[in-house]
Amino acid sequence: MSQDSGNPAPTAATAPIAVVTGASSGTGRDIALALAADGCDVALLGRRVDALNAVKDQIEAMGRRACVLMTDLLDEHAIAASMETFFVWSARRMDILVNAAGIPGPLGAPVGSFALADFDAVIATNLRAPFILMSHLLPLMYARNSGRVVNIGGNHGMRGRAGRSSYSSSKWALRGLTRSAALEAGQYGVTVNFVAPGPIAVERMRKRWAERAEAEGVSEQVIIDQYIADMGAVLRRPSETSDVVATVRFLVGEGGRNITGQELVVDGGVII
Ligand SMILES: NC(=O)c1ccc[n+]([C@@H]2O[C@H](COP(=O)([O-])OP(=O)(O)OC[C@H]3O[C@@H](n4cnc5c(N)ncnc54)[C@H](OP(=O)(O)O)[C@@H]3O)[C@@H](O)[C@H]2O)c1
């Protein structure tokens, strides 16, 4: 936590403990690194162990502790097993949970044109997994009467989008989970909030934009400008991971102490 967070200064014994899902790439990785830079020890959850280990190395180089939880979020037994590992590593302390793992699911696919299994995978990753993690970890926060949960949604949870029904459904439902959990958790001094990014310039999105630029014989910037204009972002830029990281830092820091059950949209002004 940052020095103005109001939390005790981190030491080896008392550093705040964070769990970040989706910590192997993109936004989740950058949130994990930022929390470590702010003094947290961080458990890193994802499937790609090499990528997770690389983040772990970076965190340890900052003098903080990190723990790799190689877990497929589609498998509740695997999640339960990784929680056992986490409980030992953290001595059952728990301060911050950031559910950042997510998948986009079918793109540009109208209802009726894609398999039920694809819908199920999106719901399981984007909604069911945060529910399972909160089920395991909120009781630890309740036991200490403090804690912060941030669920990374998306601005498709604030609107409909043709061709994105499974993704949009998962993020809308994550808002319901966030608000309901916030109502339950308040009496324990635990906050639960939702951050709704618009397009973020992560590796996955940059690759998609680069491929389209090559196919159309234009620069990547032209494709990004087009994409953002189609979205209707009044600030005319995609988010960087740093935009989302700053919002998460705010919510888990002093500024977020009295904020719960809220949705913060970080999308350059699409949802207004
Ligand atoms: N990028 C955007 O434009 C955008 C826009 C709005 C909202 N968001 C949301 O922001 C969050 C982060 O997105 P991102 O684009 O930064 O991520 P990303 O780079 O695409 O990475 C996705 C992360 O989710 C993890 N993940 C996916 N399925 C998993 C599974 N079954 N088990 C364990 N981990 C799994 C991946 O880990 P492994 O591959 O190691 O399993 C990876 O770390 C997501 O919730 C996403 O919906 C993104």
Short mmCIF file of C-alpha atoms and ligand atoms in Angstrom, two decimals:
data_model
loop_
_atom_site.label_atom_id
_atom_site.label_comp_id
_atom_site.label_asym_id
_atom_site.label_seq_id
_atom_site.Cartn_x
_atom_site.Cartn_y
_atom_site.Cartn_z
CA MET A 1 0.00 0.00 0.00
CA SER A 2 1.18 3.52 -0.64
CA GLN A 3 2.47 5.61 2.22
CA ASP A 4 -0.73 7.68 2.38
CA SER A 5 -2.94 4.60 2.50
CA GLY A 6 -3.49 4.74 6.24
CA ASN A 7 -2.38 1.14 6.51
CA PRO A 8 0.57 0.11 8.64
CA ALA A 9 3.94 0.50 6.95
CA PRO A 10 4.82 -2.85 5.38
CA THR A 11 7.46 -4.99 6.98
CA ALA A 12 8.43 -8.55 6.15
CA ALA A 13 6.00 -9.74 8.82
CA THR A 14 3.09 -7.36 8.28
CA ALA A 15 3.09 -6.45 4.61
CA PRO A 16 -0.46 -6.38 3.27
CA ILE A 17 -1.34 -9.54 1.37
CA ALA A 18 -2.95 -9.32 -2.08
CA VAL A 19 -4.30 -11.97 -4.42
CA VAL A 20 -4.47 -10.99 -8.09
CA THR A 21 -6.04 -13.23 -10.71
CA GLY A 22 -4.99 -12.89 -14.32
CA ALA A 23 -1.55 -11.92 -13.05
CA SER A 24 0.29 -13.57 -15.95
CA SER A 25 -0.42 -10.80 -18.45
CA GLY A 26 -1.98 -7.48 -19.30
CA THR A 27 -3.88 -5.56 -16.68
CA GLY A 28 -3.71 -8.18 -13.93
CA ARG A 29 0.08 -8.43 -14.22
CA ASP A 30 0.46 -4.64 -14.00
CA ILE A 31 -1.91 -4.46 -11.02
CA ALA A 32 0.14 -7.16 -9.25
CA LEU A 33 3.38 -5.28 -9.91
CA ALA A 34 1.86 -1.99 -8.73
CA LEU A 35 0.57 -3.53 -5.50
CA ALA A 36 4.01 -5.01 -4.85
CA ALA A 37 5.60 -1.61 -5.55
CA ASP A 38 3.18 -0.20 -2.96
CA GLY A 39 4.45 -2.69 -0.38
CA CYS A 40 2.15 -5.70 -0.71
CA ASP A 41 3.15 -9.34 -0.84
CA VAL A 42 1.23 -10.76 -3.79
CA ALA A 43 -0.20 -14.16 -4.73
CA LEU A 44 -0.31 -14.46 -8.52
CA LEU A 45 -3.03 -16.61 -10.07
CA GLY A 46 -3.21 -17.82 -13.67
CA ARG A 47 -2.41 -20.85 -15.83
CA ARG A 48 0.85 -19.86 -17.57
CA VAL A 49 3.44 -20.72 -14.99
CA ASP A 50 6.42 -19.23 -16.87
CA ALA A 51 4.67 -15.88 -17.16
CA LEU A 52 3.64 -16.00 -13.49
CA ASN A 53 7.19 -16.85 -12.45
CA ALA A 54 8.50 -13.87 -14.42
CA VAL A 55 6.14 -11.59 -12.47
CA LYS A 56 7.17 -13.31 -9.23
CA ASP A 57 10.84 -12.58 -10.04
CA GLN A 58 10.04 -8.91 -10.65
CA ILE A 59 8.18 -8.68 -7.33
CA GLU A 60 10.96 -10.39 -5.40
CA ALA A 61 13.44 -7.99 -7.00
CA MET A 62 11.42 -5.22 -5.30
CA GLY A 63 12.04 -6.93 -1.96
CA ARG A 64 8.49 -8.23 -1.60
CA ARG A 65 7.22 -11.80 -1.41
CA ALA A 66 5.24 -13.46 -4.19
CA CYS A 67 3.54 -16.80 -4.56
CA VAL A 68 2.53 -18.47 -7.83
CA LEU A 69 -0.90 -20.12 -7.83
CA MET A 70 -1.04 -22.00 -11.12
CA THR A 71 -4.77 -22.53 -11.43
CA ASP A 72 -7.40 -23.04 -14.10
CA LEU A 73 -10.30 -20.86 -13.01
CA LEU A 74 -12.70 -23.13 -14.86
CA ASP A 75 -12.03 -25.83 -12.26
CA GLU A 76 -13.39 -25.16 -8.77
CA HIS A 77 -11.35 -28.07 -7.33
CA ALA A 78 -8.16 -26.54 -8.70
CA ILE A 79 -9.16 -23.20 -7.16
CA ALA A 80 -9.81 -24.88 -3.79
CA ALA A 81 -6.39 -26.58 -3.94
CA SER A 82 -4.64 -23.32 -4.77
CA MET A 83 -6.45 -21.63 -1.87
CA GLU A 84 -4.95 -24.25 0.47
CA THR A 85 -1.50 -23.32 -0.84
CA PHE A 86 -2.35 -19.65 -0.40
CA PHE A 87 -3.57 -20.11 3.19
CA VAL A 88 -0.23 -21.66 4.15
CA TRP A 89 1.79 -18.98 2.33
CA SER A 90 -0.22 -16.10 3.81
CA ALA A 91 -0.81 -17.59 7.27
CA ARG A 92 -4.50 -16.94 6.45
CA ARG A 93 -3.98 -13.17 6.23
CA MET A 94 -5.75 -11.43 3.39
CA ASP A 95 -6.06 -7.74 2.56
CA ILE A 96 -6.74 -7.22 -1.13
CA LEU A 97 -8.39 -9.38 -3.78
CA VAL A 98 -8.34 -8.19 -7.38
CA ASN A 99 -10.29 -10.39 -9.78
CA ALA A 100 -8.67 -9.37 -13.06
CA ALA A 101 -8.72 -12.65 -15.00
CA GLY A 102 -11.17 -12.60 -17.86
CA ILE A 103 -11.77 -13.80 -21.38
CA PRO A 104 -13.57 -11.97 -24.20
CA GLY A 105 -15.37 -15.04 -25.57
CA PRO A 106 -16.94 -15.05 -29.03
CA LEU A 107 -16.40 -11.75 -30.89
CA GLY A 108 -18.87 -10.47 -33.46
CA ALA A 109 -21.01 -13.59 -32.95
CA PRO A 110 -24.76 -13.04 -32.64
CA VAL A 111 -26.86 -15.12 -30.26
CA GLY A 112 -27.57 -18.42 -32.01
CA SER A 113 -24.30 -18.46 -33.92
CA PHE A 114 -21.93 -19.85 -31.29
CA ALA A 115 -21.71 -22.90 -29.06
CA LEU A 116 -23.20 -23.07 -25.59
CA ALA A 117 -19.78 -24.22 -24.36
CA ASP A 118 -18.32 -20.84 -25.40
CA PHE A 119 -21.01 -19.01 -23.44
CA ASP A 120 -20.40 -21.25 -20.41
CA ALA A 121 -16.63 -20.67 -20.51
CA VAL A 122 -17.08 -16.89 -20.46
CA ILE A 123 -19.53 -17.02 -17.57
CA ALA A 124 -17.31 -19.47 -15.67
CA THR A 125 -14.17 -17.34 -16.08
CA ASN A 126 -15.62 -13.86 -15.72
CA LEU A 127 -18.35 -14.45 -13.13
CA ARG A 128 -18.23 -17.87 -11.48
CA ALA A 129 -14.49 -17.67 -10.73
CA PRO A 130 -14.69 -14.29 -8.93
CA PHE A 131 -17.64 -15.72 -6.95
CA ILE A 132 -15.59 -18.77 -5.93
CA LEU A 133 -12.55 -16.69 -4.97
CA MET A 134 -14.67 -14.29 -2.95
CA SER A 135 -16.29 -17.30 -1.25
CA HIS A 136 -12.86 -18.53 -0.17
CA LEU A 137 -11.30 -15.18 0.71
CA LEU A 138 -13.99 -12.87 2.11
CA PRO A 139 -14.20 -14.89 5.36
CA LEU A 140 -10.49 -14.19 5.97
CA MET A 141 -11.16 -10.47 5.54
CA TYR A 142 -14.24 -10.64 7.77
CA ALA A 143 -12.16 -12.30 10.48
CA ARG A 144 -9.87 -9.23 10.56
CA ASN A 145 -12.59 -6.64 9.94
CA SER A 146 -10.81 -5.17 6.96
CA GLY A 147 -10.18 -5.82 3.31
CA ARG A 148 -10.69 -4.60 -0.23
CA VAL A 149 -12.09 -6.47 -3.21
CA VAL A 150 -11.90 -5.05 -6.72
CA ASN A 151 -13.63 -6.88 -9.54
CA ILE A 152 -12.42 -5.89 -12.99
CA GLY A 153 -15.46 -5.78 -15.22
CA GLY A 154 -15.75 -3.88 -18.44
CA ASN A 155 -17.87 -1.15 -19.96
CA HIS A 156 -19.77 -3.92 -21.74
CA GLY A 157 -21.23 -4.53 -18.31
CA MET A 158 -22.83 -1.06 -18.55
CA ARG A 159 -24.30 -1.43 -22.05
CA GLY A 160 -25.35 -4.02 -24.61
CA ARG A 161 -23.12 -4.82 -27.57
CA ALA A 162 -24.18 -6.77 -30.65
CA GLY A 163 -21.93 -9.77 -31.13
CA ARG A 164 -20.64 -9.73 -27.53
CA SER A 165 -23.60 -11.23 -25.66
CA SER A 166 -21.69 -13.72 -23.51
CA TYR A 167 -19.02 -11.23 -22.45
CA SER A 168 -21.54 -8.48 -21.81
CA SER A 169 -23.76 -10.86 -19.78
CA SER A 170 -20.82 -11.93 -17.64
CA LYS A 171 -19.79 -8.37 -16.82
CA TRP A 172 -23.36 -7.23 -16.08
CA ALA A 173 -23.73 -10.15 -13.69
CA LEU A 174 -20.39 -9.35 -12.06
CA ARG A 175 -21.87 -5.96 -11.14
CA GLY A 176 -24.73 -7.72 -9.37
CA LEU A 177 -22.28 -9.93 -7.51
CA THR A 178 -20.19 -6.88 -6.57
CA ARG A 179 -23.13 -4.87 -5.23
CA SER A 180 -24.62 -7.79 -3.30
CA ALA A 181 -21.29 -8.75 -1.76
CA ALA A 182 -20.69 -5.09 -0.85
CA LEU A 183 -23.96 -5.06 1.08
CA GLU A 184 -22.93 -8.21 2.96
CA ALA A 185 -19.31 -7.16 3.58
CA GLY A 186 -19.86 -3.61 4.85
CA GLN A 187 -20.53 -4.68 8.43
CA TYR A 188 -17.02 -6.20 8.48
CA GLY A 189 -15.34 -3.07 7.16
CA VAL A 190 -14.68 -4.74 3.82
CA THR A 191 -15.24 -2.87 0.55
CA VAL A 192 -16.21 -4.49 -2.75
CA ASN A 193 -16.08 -2.43 -5.94
CA PHE A 194 -16.20 -2.84 -9.70
CA VAL A 195 -13.91 -1.22 -12.25
CA ALA A 196 -15.23 -1.06 -15.81
CA PRO A 197 -12.52 -0.45 -18.38
CA GLY A 198 -13.14 0.19 -22.05
CA PRO A 199 -10.57 -1.06 -24.56
CA ILE A 200 -7.15 -1.42 -22.91
CA ALA A 201 -4.00 -1.45 -25.03
CA VAL A 202 -2.76 -4.80 -23.69
CA GLU A 203 -0.61 -7.20 -25.75
CA ARG A 204 -3.71 -9.13 -26.88
CA MET A 205 -5.44 -5.98 -28.19
CA ARG A 206 -2.25 -4.58 -29.76
CA LYS A 207 -1.80 -7.86 -31.64
CA ARG A 208 -5.39 -7.65 -32.93
CA TRP A 209 -4.91 -4.01 -34.01
CA ALA A 210 -1.56 -4.80 -35.65
CA GLU A 211 -3.05 -7.70 -37.63
CA ARG A 212 -5.91 -5.53 -38.84
CA ALA A 213 -3.48 -2.74 -39.79
CA GLU A 214 -1.43 -5.17 -41.83
CA ALA A 215 -4.50 -6.61 -43.53
CA GLU A 216 -5.77 -3.13 -44.44
CA GLY A 217 -2.35 -1.72 -45.30
CA VAL A 218 -2.63 1.18 -42.86
CA SER A 219 -0.78 2.13 -39.69
CA GLU A 220 -1.74 0.66 -36.33
CA GLN A 221 -2.63 4.17 -35.14
CA VAL A 222 -5.24 4.48 -37.90
CA ILE A 223 -6.85 1.24 -36.72
CA ILE A 224 -6.77 2.34 -33.06
CA ASP A 225 -8.31 5.72 -33.94
CA GLN A 226 -11.02 3.96 -35.96
CA TYR A 227 -11.71 1.46 -33.16
CA ILE A 228 -11.97 4.18 -30.53
CA ALA A 229 -14.16 6.35 -32.76
CA ASP A 230 -16.52 3.38 -33.35
CA MET A 231 -16.71 2.94 -29.58
CA GLY A 232 -17.57 6.63 -29.15
CA ALA A 233 -14.85 7.41 -26.58
CA VAL A 234 -14.94 11.19 -26.22
CA LEU A 235 -11.35 11.31 -24.95
CA ARG A 236 -10.34 9.53 -28.17
CA ARG A 237 -7.78 7.18 -26.70
CA PRO A 238 -7.81 3.61 -25.49
CA SER A 239 -6.96 2.97 -21.85
CA GLU A 240 -3.45 1.94 -20.94
CA THR A 241 -3.10 -0.63 -18.19
CA SER A 242 -1.73 2.24 -16.08
CA ASP A 243 -5.17 3.91 -16.19
CA VAL A 244 -6.80 0.83 -14.68
CA VAL A 245 -3.91 0.30 -12.26
CA ALA A 246 -4.33 3.88 -10.95
CA THR A 247 -8.04 3.28 -10.36
CA VAL A 248 -7.38 0.03 -8.49
CA ARG A 249 -4.71 1.78 -6.40
CA PHE A 250 -7.25 4.46 -5.53
CA LEU A 251 -9.87 1.92 -4.46
CA VAL A 252 -7.48 -0.12 -2.32
CA GLY A 253 -5.81 2.98 -0.87
CA GLU A 254 -6.94 5.77 1.43
CA GLY A 255 -9.24 7.25 -1.24
CA GLY A 256 -11.31 4.07 -1.34
CA ARG A 257 -11.79 3.65 2.39
CA ASN A 258 -15.42 4.81 2.37
CA ILE A 259 -16.37 3.64 -1.13
CA THR A 260 -18.17 0.35 -1.61
CA GLY A 261 -20.60 -1.25 -4.03
CA GLN A 262 -19.58 1.22 -6.73
CA GLU A 263 -18.73 1.00 -10.39
CA LEU A 264 -15.91 3.14 -11.75
CA VAL A 265 -15.88 3.34 -15.53
CA VAL A 266 -12.40 3.84 -17.05
CA ASP A 267 -13.18 3.96 -20.77
CA GLY A 268 -12.24 7.37 -22.14
CA GLY A 269 -15.85 8.52 -21.94
CA VAL A 270 -17.89 5.91 -23.78
CA ILE A 271 -20.39 5.41 -20.99
CA ILE A 272 -21.62 8.86 -20.04
N1 LIG B 1 -8.16 -5.62 -22.71
C1 LIG B 1 -9.29 -4.94 -22.82
O1 LIG B 1 -9.52 -4.24 -23.81
C2 LIG B 1 -10.32 -5.01 -21.73
C3 LIG B 1 -11.42 -4.14 -21.78
C4 LIG B 1 -12.36 -4.15 -20.77
C5 LIG B 1 -12.23 -5.04 -19.73
N2 LIG B 1 -11.17 -5.90 -19.69
C6 LIG B 1 -11.09 -6.83 -18.56
O2 LIG B 1 -9.88 -6.61 -17.88
C7 LIG B 1 -9.41 -7.83 -17.33
C8 LIG B 1 -7.97 -8.05 -17.80
O3 LIG B 1 -7.99 -8.11 -19.21
P1 LIG B 1 -6.64 -8.03 -20.07
O4 LIG B 1 -7.06 -7.79 -21.47
O5 LIG B 1 -5.68 -7.17 -19.40
O6 LIG B 1 -6.15 -9.54 -19.88
P2 LIG B 1 -5.29 -10.49 -20.84
O7 LIG B 1 -3.98 -9.87 -21.11
O8 LIG B 1 -6.13 -10.99 -21.95
O9 LIG B 1 -5.06 -11.66 -19.80
C9 LIG B 1 -6.13 -12.42 -19.31
C10 LIG B 1 -5.70 -13.00 -17.99
O10 LIG B 1 -6.76 -13.86 -17.52
C11 LIG B 1 -6.19 -15.10 -17.16
N3 LIG B 1 -7.14 -16.19 -17.40
C12 LIG B 1 -8.01 -16.32 -18.44
N4 LIG B 1 -8.66 -17.49 -18.34
C13 LIG B 1 -8.19 -18.12 -17.23
C14 LIG B 1 -8.46 -19.37 -16.61
N5 LIG B 1 -9.34 -20.23 -17.09
N6 LIG B 1 -7.79 -19.67 -15.48
C15 LIG B 1 -6.86 -18.83 -14.97
N7 LIG B 1 -6.58 -17.63 -15.50
C16 LIG B 1 -7.23 -17.28 -16.62
C17 LIG B 1 -4.97 -15.25 -18.06
O11 LIG B 1 -4.04 -16.10 -17.45
P3 LIG B 1 -3.44 -17.44 -18.12
O12 LIG B 1 -3.46 -17.23 -19.60
O13 LIG B 1 -2.10 -17.56 -17.51
O14 LIG B 1 -4.37 -18.50 -17.66
C18 LIG B 1 -4.45 -13.83 -18.14
O15 LIG B 1 -3.59 -13.56 -17.05
C19 LIG B 1 -10.38 -8.91 -17.80
O16 LIG B 1 -11.31 -9.16 -16.79
C20 LIG B 1 -11.05 -8.28 -18.99
O17 LIG B 1 -12.34 -8.79 -19.23
C21 LIG B 1 -10.21 -5.90 -20.66
#
